[in-house]
Amino acid sequence: MTTIKEIREVLATVKDLDNPLFLEFEKDPRSGVQKEISKRKKAIQAELDEDLRLEAMLSYEKELYKQGVTLIAGVDEVGRGPLAGPVVAAAVILPKNCKIKGLNDSKKIPKKKHLEIYQAVQDQALSIGIGIMDNEVIDQVNIYEATKLAMKEAISQLTPQPEHLLIDAMKLDLSISQTSIIKGDANSLSIAAASIVAKVTRDNIMKEYDQQYPGYDFTANAGYGTAKHLEGLERLGVTPIHRTSFEPVKTLVSTKKDK
């Protein structure tokens, strides 16, 4: 009799829910075999669902493919809200019809999966550009303008230059044709790819800053105003990477000047 382990190995090769092997194995009365069948069917369904999700996230790209446009750059940023550190933008050109399993808005990807999906984007992308604007630029020109500068910097690094830009909720004064998409990182795979690249890049920068400026919990909060970060500000004061145009940093700086 075929062992359950052997059946499991055979089922692992099955890719379709209507495969006749399922009917064959369903005749086996052993509960272990039935569990393996159920498990494999669930895994196949999950793969089909994921493929449909990724297909839906290629809708903007597919419209452009129809027009003969294939060099499409997704553009996104991370770090508009924190009290410390830079704003980081990424621009990513993926190959035509590229689907990367698990790729989504970086906020929806489990933290433990960030590096794996980031690496998949690095491996498959045709080109990646990264733009970084530090806290001094943010304080000089405001966060909105600094974000645009970071995006332009990221786009300028792409080789070849893109034919079209898909940008998360932003318009840039560039000669390249572009589409601004609300919640773009959840609706376009190209933007989602840029989102995870920007996220991992910025998180790594903030980890380094945590070593340089301990006591603010930058590795955990990435510069956002968490309780530990605010506690660090009160206890240790403002660092050179804090955004002095953002509250409560602004008040802390002015209070120190007044003393």
PDB file of C-alpha atoms in Angstrom:
ATOM      1  CA  MET A   1       0.000   0.000   0.000  1.00  0.00           C
ATOM      2  CA  THR A   2       1.194   3.533  -0.785  1.00  0.00           C
ATOM      3  CA  THR A   3       2.338   5.331   2.354  1.00  0.00           C
ATOM      4  CA  ILE A   4       0.865   8.684   3.447  1.00  0.00           C
ATOM      5  CA  LYS A   5       4.297  10.260   2.973  1.00  0.00           C
ATOM      6  CA  GLU A   6       4.412   9.033  -0.641  1.00  0.00           C
ATOM      7  CA  ILE A   7       0.899  10.365  -1.263  1.00  0.00           C
ATOM      8  CA  ARG A   8       1.931  13.736   0.223  1.00  0.00           C
ATOM      9  CA  GLU A   9       4.885  13.879  -2.172  1.00  0.00           C
ATOM     10  CA  VAL A  10       2.647  13.103  -5.159  1.00  0.00           C
ATOM     11  CA  LEU A  11       0.057  15.694  -4.086  1.00  0.00           C
ATOM     12  CA  ALA A  12       2.826  18.315  -3.844  1.00  0.00           C
ATOM     13  CA  THR A  13       3.197  18.070  -7.635  1.00  0.00           C
ATOM     14  CA  VAL A  14      -0.536  18.672  -8.243  1.00  0.00           C
ATOM     15  CA  LYS A  15      -1.322  22.252  -9.325  1.00  0.00           C
ATOM     16  CA  ASP A  16      -5.044  22.075 -10.260  1.00  0.00           C
ATOM     17  CA  LEU A  17      -8.083  21.469  -8.071  1.00  0.00           C
ATOM     18  CA  ASP A  18      -9.694  19.293 -10.761  1.00  0.00           C
ATOM     19  CA  ASN A  19      -6.699  16.958 -11.050  1.00  0.00           C
ATOM     20  CA  PRO A  20      -7.931  13.316 -11.270  1.00  0.00           C
ATOM     21  CA  LEU A  21      -5.403  12.280  -8.626  1.00  0.00           C
ATOM     22  CA  PHE A  22      -7.644  13.878  -5.993  1.00  0.00           C
ATOM     23  CA  LEU A  23     -10.533  11.563  -6.984  1.00  0.00           C
ATOM     24  CA  GLU A  24      -8.173   8.609  -6.881  1.00  0.00           C
ATOM     25  CA  PHE A  25      -6.808   9.392  -3.422  1.00  0.00           C
ATOM     26  CA  GLU A  26     -10.242  10.301  -2.031  1.00  0.00           C
ATOM     27  CA  LYS A  27     -11.114   6.588  -2.289  1.00  0.00           C
ATOM     28  CA  ASP A  28      -8.448   5.902   0.354  1.00  0.00           C
ATOM     29  CA  PRO A  29     -10.234   5.499   3.735  1.00  0.00           C
ATOM     30  CA  ARG A  30      -7.240   6.563   5.866  1.00  0.00           C
ATOM     31  CA  SER A  31      -7.855   9.842   7.737  1.00  0.00           C
ATOM     32  CA  GLY A  32      -4.207  10.817   7.214  1.00  0.00           C
ATOM     33  CA  VAL A  33      -4.685  10.655   3.450  1.00  0.00           C
ATOM     34  CA  GLN A  34      -7.881  12.724   3.637  1.00  0.00           C
ATOM     35  CA  LYS A  35      -6.036  15.349   5.706  1.00  0.00           C
ATOM     36  CA  GLU A  36      -3.275  15.533   3.081  1.00  0.00           C
ATOM     37  CA  ILE A  37      -5.884  15.982   0.322  1.00  0.00           C
ATOM     38  CA  SER A  38      -7.622  18.775   2.253  1.00  0.00           C
ATOM     39  CA  LYS A  39      -4.296  20.459   3.025  1.00  0.00           C
ATOM     40  CA  ARG A  40      -3.155  20.354  -0.619  1.00  0.00           C
ATOM     41  CA  LYS A  41      -6.494  21.667  -1.899  1.00  0.00           C
ATOM     42  CA  LYS A  42      -6.301  24.611   0.529  1.00  0.00           C
ATOM     43  CA  ALA A  43      -2.743  25.371  -0.605  1.00  0.00           C
ATOM     44  CA  ILE A  44      -3.754  25.297  -4.289  1.00  0.00           C
ATOM     45  CA  GLN A  45      -6.746  27.567  -3.581  1.00  0.00           C
ATOM     46  CA  ALA A  46      -4.493  30.010  -1.710  1.00  0.00           C
ATOM     47  CA  GLU A  47      -2.124  30.100  -4.702  1.00  0.00           C
ATOM     48  CA  LEU A  48      -5.022  30.718  -7.095  1.00  0.00           C
ATOM     49  CA  ASP A  49      -6.360  33.509  -4.860  1.00  0.00           C
ATOM     50  CA  GLU A  50      -2.911  35.096  -4.653  1.00  0.00           C
ATOM     51  CA  ASP A  51      -2.545  34.953  -8.432  1.00  0.00           C
ATOM     52  CA  LEU A  52      -5.929  36.689  -8.852  1.00  0.00           C
ATOM     53  CA  ARG A  53      -4.913  39.384  -6.345  1.00  0.00           C
ATOM     54  CA  LEU A  54      -1.644  40.029  -8.168  1.00  0.00           C
ATOM     55  CA  GLU A  55      -3.479  40.050 -11.506  1.00  0.00           C
ATOM     56  CA  ALA A  56      -5.839  42.737 -10.175  1.00  0.00           C
ATOM     57  CA  MET A  57      -2.834  44.784  -8.998  1.00  0.00           C
ATOM     58  CA  LEU A  58      -1.501  44.787 -12.565  1.00  0.00           C
ATOM     59  CA  SER A  59      -4.592  46.550 -13.976  1.00  0.00           C
ATOM     60  CA  TYR A  60      -2.891  49.973 -14.407  1.00  0.00           C
ATOM     61  CA  GLU A  61       0.195  48.351 -15.916  1.00  0.00           C
ATOM     62  CA  LYS A  62      -1.904  46.270 -18.339  1.00  0.00           C
ATOM     63  CA  GLU A  63      -3.695  49.359 -19.635  1.00  0.00           C
ATOM     64  CA  LEU A  64      -0.282  50.822 -20.450  1.00  0.00           C
ATOM     65  CA  TYR A  65       0.934  47.558 -22.043  1.00  0.00           C
ATOM     66  CA  LYS A  66      -2.034  47.812 -24.447  1.00  0.00           C
ATOM     67  CA  GLN A  67      -0.683  51.227 -25.522  1.00  0.00           C
ATOM     68  CA  GLY A  68       2.760  49.743 -26.166  1.00  0.00           C
ATOM     69  CA  VAL A  69       4.266  51.137 -22.955  1.00  0.00           C
ATOM     70  CA  THR A  70       6.417  48.587 -21.115  1.00  0.00           C
ATOM     71  CA  LEU A  71       9.001  50.604 -19.165  1.00  0.00           C
ATOM     72  CA  ILE A  72       6.728  51.559 -16.275  1.00  0.00           C
ATOM     73  CA  ALA A  73       8.152  52.853 -13.002  1.00  0.00           C
ATOM     74  CA  GLY A  74       6.223  52.583  -9.772  1.00  0.00           C
ATOM     75  CA  VAL A  75       7.104  55.408  -7.356  1.00  0.00           C
ATOM     76  CA  ASP A  76       6.399  55.586  -3.626  1.00  0.00           C
ATOM     77  CA  GLU A  77       7.781  57.099  -0.443  1.00  0.00           C
ATOM     78  CA  VAL A  78       8.111  56.172   3.218  1.00  0.00           C
ATOM     79  CA  GLY A  79       8.638  58.466   6.161  1.00  0.00           C
ATOM     80  CA  ARG A  80       6.442  61.517   5.774  1.00  0.00           C
ATOM     81  CA  GLY A  81       5.079  61.306   9.311  1.00  0.00           C
ATOM     82  CA  PRO A  82       8.055  60.591  11.620  1.00  0.00           C
ATOM     83  CA  LEU A  83       9.647  63.144  13.939  1.00  0.00           C
ATOM     84  CA  ALA A  84      13.164  62.027  12.998  1.00  0.00           C
ATOM     85  CA  GLY A  85      15.132  60.743  10.042  1.00  0.00           C
ATOM     86  CA  PRO A  86      14.789  61.196   6.290  1.00  0.00           C
ATOM     87  CA  VAL A  87      11.958  60.724   3.840  1.00  0.00           C
ATOM     88  CA  VAL A  88      12.901  57.924   1.431  1.00  0.00           C
ATOM     89  CA  ALA A  89      11.444  57.394  -2.040  1.00  0.00           C
ATOM     90  CA  ALA A  90      11.960  54.484  -4.398  1.00  0.00           C
ATOM     91  CA  ALA A  91      11.261  54.053  -8.108  1.00  0.00           C
ATOM     92  CA  VAL A  92      11.054  50.523  -9.518  1.00  0.00           C
ATOM     93  CA  ILE A  93      10.667  49.210 -13.065  1.00  0.00           C
ATOM     94  CA  LEU A  94       9.421  45.620 -13.097  1.00  0.00           C
ATOM     95  CA  PRO A  95       9.482  43.356 -16.170  1.00  0.00           C
ATOM     96  CA  LYS A  96       6.236  43.112 -18.152  1.00  0.00           C
ATOM     97  CA  ASN A  97       3.538  41.085 -16.330  1.00  0.00           C
ATOM     98  CA  CYS A  98       5.902  40.451 -13.410  1.00  0.00           C
ATOM     99  CA  LYS A  99       4.145  38.948 -10.388  1.00  0.00           C
ATOM    100  CA  ILE A 100       5.991  38.681  -7.086  1.00  0.00           C
ATOM    101  CA  LYS A 101       4.198  36.459  -4.601  1.00  0.00           C
ATOM    102  CA  GLY A 102       3.246  38.314  -1.409  1.00  0.00           C
ATOM    103  CA  LEU A 103       3.977  41.753  -2.876  1.00  0.00           C
ATOM    104  CA  ASN A 104       1.543  44.324  -1.521  1.00  0.00           C
ATOM    105  CA  ASP A 105       1.404  47.723   0.135  1.00  0.00           C
ATOM    106  CA  SER A 106       4.385  47.471   2.546  1.00  0.00           C
ATOM    107  CA  LYS A 107       2.066  48.321   5.461  1.00  0.00           C
ATOM    108  CA  LYS A 108       0.113  45.130   4.713  1.00  0.00           C
ATOM    109  CA  ILE A 109       3.151  42.843   4.487  1.00  0.00           C
ATOM    110  CA  PRO A 110       4.050  41.125   7.783  1.00  0.00           C
ATOM    111  CA  LYS A 111       7.310  42.538   9.171  1.00  0.00           C
ATOM    112  CA  LYS A 112       8.979  39.104   9.042  1.00  0.00           C
ATOM    113  CA  LYS A 113       8.317  38.961   5.274  1.00  0.00           C
ATOM    114  CA  HIS A 114       9.744  42.411   4.436  1.00  0.00           C
ATOM    115  CA  LEU A 115      13.290  41.284   3.638  1.00  0.00           C
ATOM    116  CA  GLU A 116      12.182  38.247   1.618  1.00  0.00           C
ATOM    117  CA  ILE A 117       9.890  40.313  -0.632  1.00  0.00           C
ATOM    118  CA  TYR A 118      12.420  43.174  -0.791  1.00  0.00           C
ATOM    119  CA  GLN A 119      14.999  40.642  -2.048  1.00  0.00           C
ATOM    120  CA  ALA A 120      12.527  39.259  -4.616  1.00  0.00           C
ATOM    121  CA  VAL A 121      12.030  42.802  -5.967  1.00  0.00           C
ATOM    122  CA  GLN A 122      15.805  43.344  -6.053  1.00  0.00           C
ATOM    123  CA  ASP A 123      16.239  40.060  -7.971  1.00  0.00           C
ATOM    124  CA  GLN A 124      13.495  40.668 -10.537  1.00  0.00           C
ATOM    125  CA  ALA A 125      13.366  44.429 -11.122  1.00  0.00           C
ATOM    126  CA  LEU A 126      14.816  45.843 -14.346  1.00  0.00           C
ATOM    127  CA  SER A 127      15.902  48.991 -12.505  1.00  0.00           C
ATOM    128  CA  ILE A 128      15.667  50.506  -9.004  1.00  0.00           C
ATOM    129  CA  GLY A 129      16.304  54.097  -7.918  1.00  0.00           C
ATOM    130  CA  ILE A 130      16.338  55.462  -4.361  1.00  0.00           C
ATOM    131  CA  GLY A 131      16.009  59.101  -3.271  1.00  0.00           C
ATOM    132  CA  ILE A 132      16.734  60.254   0.275  1.00  0.00           C
ATOM    133  CA  MET A 133      15.997  63.717   1.672  1.00  0.00           C
ATOM    134  CA  ASP A 134      17.238  64.242   5.218  1.00  0.00           C
ATOM    135  CA  ASN A 135      15.592  66.129   8.071  1.00  0.00           C
ATOM    136  CA  GLU A 136      17.429  69.355   7.186  1.00  0.00           C
ATOM    137  CA  VAL A 137      15.911  69.407   3.693  1.00  0.00           C
ATOM    138  CA  ILE A 138      12.499  68.564   5.188  1.00  0.00           C
ATOM    139  CA  ASP A 139      12.791  71.512   7.610  1.00  0.00           C
ATOM    140  CA  GLN A 140      13.906  73.846   4.813  1.00  0.00           C
ATOM    141  CA  VAL A 141      11.272  73.088   2.170  1.00  0.00           C
ATOM    142  CA  ASN A 142       8.494  71.194   4.092  1.00  0.00           C
ATOM    143  CA  ILE A 143       7.737  67.476   3.988  1.00  0.00           C
ATOM    144  CA  TYR A 144       5.539  67.599   0.876  1.00  0.00           C
ATOM    145  CA  GLU A 145       8.226  69.299  -1.237  1.00  0.00           C
ATOM    146  CA  ALA A 146      10.956  67.078   0.248  1.00  0.00           C
ATOM    147  CA  THR A 147       8.918  64.019  -0.752  1.00  0.00           C
ATOM    148  CA  LYS A 148       8.732  65.265  -4.337  1.00  0.00           C
ATOM    149  CA  LEU A 149      12.496  65.902  -4.359  1.00  0.00           C
ATOM    150  CA  ALA A 150      13.146  62.367  -3.075  1.00  0.00           C
ATOM    151  CA  MET A 151      10.867  60.911  -5.766  1.00  0.00           C
ATOM    152  CA  LYS A 152      12.592  62.891  -8.513  1.00  0.00           C
ATOM    153  CA  GLU A 153      15.979  61.744  -7.245  1.00  0.00           C
ATOM    154  CA  ALA A 154      14.840  58.105  -7.286  1.00  0.00           C
ATOM    155  CA  ILE A 155      13.478  58.421 -10.839  1.00  0.00           C
ATOM    156  CA  SER A 156      16.679  60.085 -12.075  1.00  0.00           C
ATOM    157  CA  GLN A 157      18.666  56.976 -11.072  1.00  0.00           C
ATOM    158  CA  LEU A 158      16.639  54.603 -13.266  1.00  0.00           C
ATOM    159  CA  THR A 159      18.369  53.062 -16.284  1.00  0.00           C
ATOM    160  CA  PRO A 160      16.751  52.899 -18.751  1.00  0.00           C
ATOM    161  CA  GLN A 161      14.564  55.916 -18.051  1.00  0.00           C
ATOM    162  CA  PRO A 162      10.871  54.962 -17.749  1.00  0.00           C
ATOM    163  CA  GLU A 163       8.241  55.750 -20.388  1.00  0.00           C
ATOM    164  CA  HIS A 164       5.521  56.214 -17.763  1.00  0.00           C
ATOM    165  CA  LEU A 165       5.318  56.765 -14.007  1.00  0.00           C
ATOM    166  CA  LEU A 166       2.724  55.282 -11.655  1.00  0.00           C
ATOM    167  CA  ILE A 167       2.936  57.410  -8.502  1.00  0.00           C
ATOM    168  CA  ASP A 168       1.274  56.983  -5.138  1.00  0.00           C
ATOM    169  CA  ALA A 169      -1.025  60.022  -4.736  1.00  0.00           C
ATOM    170  CA  MET A 170       1.432  62.572  -6.125  1.00  0.00           C
ATOM    171  CA  LYS A 171       2.058  64.571  -9.309  1.00  0.00           C
ATOM    172  CA  LEU A 172       5.606  65.511 -10.278  1.00  0.00           C
ATOM    173  CA  ASP A 173       6.691  68.324 -12.584  1.00  0.00           C
ATOM    174  CA  LEU A 174       8.589  66.023 -14.935  1.00  0.00           C
ATOM    175  CA  SER A 175       8.322  65.563 -18.697  1.00  0.00           C
ATOM    176  CA  ILE A 176       7.641  61.824 -18.262  1.00  0.00           C
ATOM    177  CA  SER A 177       3.942  60.924 -18.587  1.00  0.00           C
ATOM    178  CA  GLN A 178       2.477  59.837 -15.264  1.00  0.00           C
ATOM    179  CA  THR A 179      -0.580  58.580 -13.419  1.00  0.00           C
ATOM    180  CA  SER A 180      -1.259  59.536  -9.815  1.00  0.00           C
ATOM    181  CA  ILE A 181      -3.068  56.698  -8.016  1.00  0.00           C
ATOM    182  CA  ILE A 182      -4.795  57.085  -4.647  1.00  0.00           C
ATOM    183  CA  LYS A 183      -3.639  54.227  -2.410  1.00  0.00           C
ATOM    184  CA  GLY A 184      -1.334  53.274  -5.253  1.00  0.00           C
ATOM    185  CA  ASP A 185       0.737  50.917  -3.105  1.00  0.00           C
ATOM    186  CA  ALA A 186      -2.374  48.733  -2.678  1.00  0.00           C
ATOM    187  CA  ASN A 187      -3.537  49.038  -6.302  1.00  0.00           C
ATOM    188  CA  SER A 188      -0.403  48.761  -8.437  1.00  0.00           C
ATOM    189  CA  LEU A 189       2.314  46.120  -8.246  1.00  0.00           C
ATOM    190  CA  SER A 190       4.917  48.587  -9.530  1.00  0.00           C
ATOM    191  CA  ILE A 191       4.092  51.047  -6.740  1.00  0.00           C
ATOM    192  CA  ALA A 192       3.949  48.213  -4.178  1.00  0.00           C
ATOM    193  CA  ALA A 193       7.475  47.207  -5.266  1.00  0.00           C
ATOM    194  CA  ALA A 194       8.658  50.793  -4.717  1.00  0.00           C
ATOM    195  CA  SER A 195       6.876  50.839  -1.356  1.00  0.00           C
ATOM    196  CA  ILE A 196       8.744  47.809   0.035  1.00  0.00           C
ATOM    197  CA  VAL A 197      12.115  49.028  -1.303  1.00  0.00           C
ATOM    198  CA  ALA A 198      11.613  52.442   0.319  1.00  0.00           C
ATOM    199  CA  LYS A 199      10.397  50.858   3.573  1.00  0.00           C
ATOM    200  CA  VAL A 200      13.302  48.438   4.001  1.00  0.00           C
ATOM    201  CA  THR A 201      15.835  51.109   2.971  1.00  0.00           C
ATOM    202  CA  ARG A 202      14.471  53.593   5.515  1.00  0.00           C
ATOM    203  CA  ASP A 203      14.174  50.993   8.290  1.00  0.00           C
ATOM    204  CA  ASN A 204      17.865  50.131   7.791  1.00  0.00           C
ATOM    205  CA  ILE A 205      18.815  53.818   7.999  1.00  0.00           C
ATOM    206  CA  MET A 206      16.859  54.192  11.253  1.00  0.00           C
ATOM    207  CA  LYS A 207      18.529  51.061  12.708  1.00  0.00           C
ATOM    208  CA  GLU A 208      21.898  52.695  12.085  1.00  0.00           C
ATOM    209  CA  TYR A 209      20.672  55.892  13.728  1.00  0.00           C
ATOM    210  CA  ASP A 210      19.569  53.840  16.746  1.00  0.00           C
ATOM    211  CA  GLN A 211      23.213  52.832  17.223  1.00  0.00           C
ATOM    212  CA  GLN A 212      24.341  56.425  16.824  1.00  0.00           C
ATOM    213  CA  TYR A 213      21.617  57.934  19.027  1.00  0.00           C
ATOM    214  CA  PRO A 214      20.532  55.313  21.579  1.00  0.00           C
ATOM    215  CA  GLY A 215      17.597  55.948  23.884  1.00  0.00           C
ATOM    216  CA  TYR A 216      14.942  56.881  21.295  1.00  0.00           C
ATOM    217  CA  ASP A 217      14.046  53.317  20.206  1.00  0.00           C
ATOM    218  CA  PHE A 218      14.579  54.185  16.515  1.00  0.00           C
ATOM    219  CA  THR A 219      14.892  50.508  15.464  1.00  0.00           C
ATOM    220  CA  ALA A 220      11.372  49.805  16.721  1.00  0.00           C
ATOM    221  CA  ASN A 221       9.626  53.095  15.883  1.00  0.00           C
ATOM    222  CA  ALA A 222      11.562  54.230  12.753  1.00  0.00           C
ATOM    223  CA  GLY A 223      11.384  57.799  14.061  1.00  0.00           C
ATOM    224  CA  TYR A 224       7.608  57.922  14.593  1.00  0.00           C
ATOM    225  CA  GLY A 225       6.341  59.571  17.769  1.00  0.00           C
ATOM    226  CA  THR A 226       5.838  56.529  19.992  1.00  0.00           C
ATOM    227  CA  ALA A 227       5.759  56.740  23.793  1.00  0.00           C
ATOM    228  CA  LYS A 228       9.396  55.531  24.040  1.00  0.00           C
ATOM    229  CA  HIS A 229      10.522  58.048  21.418  1.00  0.00           C
ATOM    230  CA  LEU A 230       8.767  60.954  23.180  1.00  0.00           C
ATOM    231  CA  GLU A 231      10.203  59.773  26.495  1.00  0.00           C
ATOM    232  CA  GLY A 232      13.685  59.801  24.916  1.00  0.00           C
ATOM    233  CA  LEU A 233      13.105  63.336  23.611  1.00  0.00           C
ATOM    234  CA  GLU A 234      12.118  64.575  27.062  1.00  0.00           C
ATOM    235  CA  ARG A 235      15.032  62.835  28.765  1.00  0.00           C
ATOM    236  CA  LEU A 236      17.834  63.216  26.210  1.00  0.00           C
ATOM    237  CA  GLY A 237      16.738  66.158  24.093  1.00  0.00           C
ATOM    238  CA  VAL A 238      16.734  66.700  20.328  1.00  0.00           C
ATOM    239  CA  THR A 239      19.280  64.926  18.097  1.00  0.00           C
ATOM    240  CA  PRO A 240      20.767  66.211  14.808  1.00  0.00           C
ATOM    241  CA  ILE A 241      18.359  63.920  12.887  1.00  0.00           C
ATOM    242  CA  HIS A 242      15.155  65.295  14.435  1.00  0.00           C
ATOM    243  CA  ARG A 243      12.814  67.416  12.300  1.00  0.00           C
ATOM    244  CA  THR A 244      12.709  70.766  14.045  1.00  0.00           C
ATOM    245  CA  SER A 245       9.684  71.901  12.009  1.00  0.00           C
ATOM    246  CA  PHE A 246       7.602  69.024  13.460  1.00  0.00           C
ATOM    247  CA  GLU A 247       5.841  69.162  16.824  1.00  0.00           C
ATOM    248  CA  PRO A 248       6.700  68.419  19.615  1.00  0.00           C
ATOM    249  CA  VAL A 249      10.330  68.767  18.474  1.00  0.00           C
ATOM    250  CA  LYS A 250       9.715  72.382  17.389  1.00  0.00           C
ATOM    251  CA  THR A 251       8.505  73.354  20.880  1.00  0.00           C
ATOM    252  CA  LEU A 252      11.392  71.536  22.576  1.00  0.00           C
ATOM    253  CA  VAL A 253      13.903  73.437  20.412  1.00  0.00           C
ATOM    254  CA  SER A 254      12.274  76.830  21.031  1.00  0.00           C
ATOM    255  CA  THR A 255      11.996  76.140  24.782  1.00  0.00           C
ATOM    256  CA  LYS A 256      15.720  75.301  24.903  1.00  0.00           C
ATOM    257  CA  LYS A 257      16.545  78.532  23.046  1.00  0.00           C
ATOM    258  CA  ASP A 258      14.453  80.556  25.508  1.00  0.00           C
ATOM    259  CA  LYS A 259      16.327  79.184  28.534  1.00  0.00           C
TER     260      LYS A 259
END
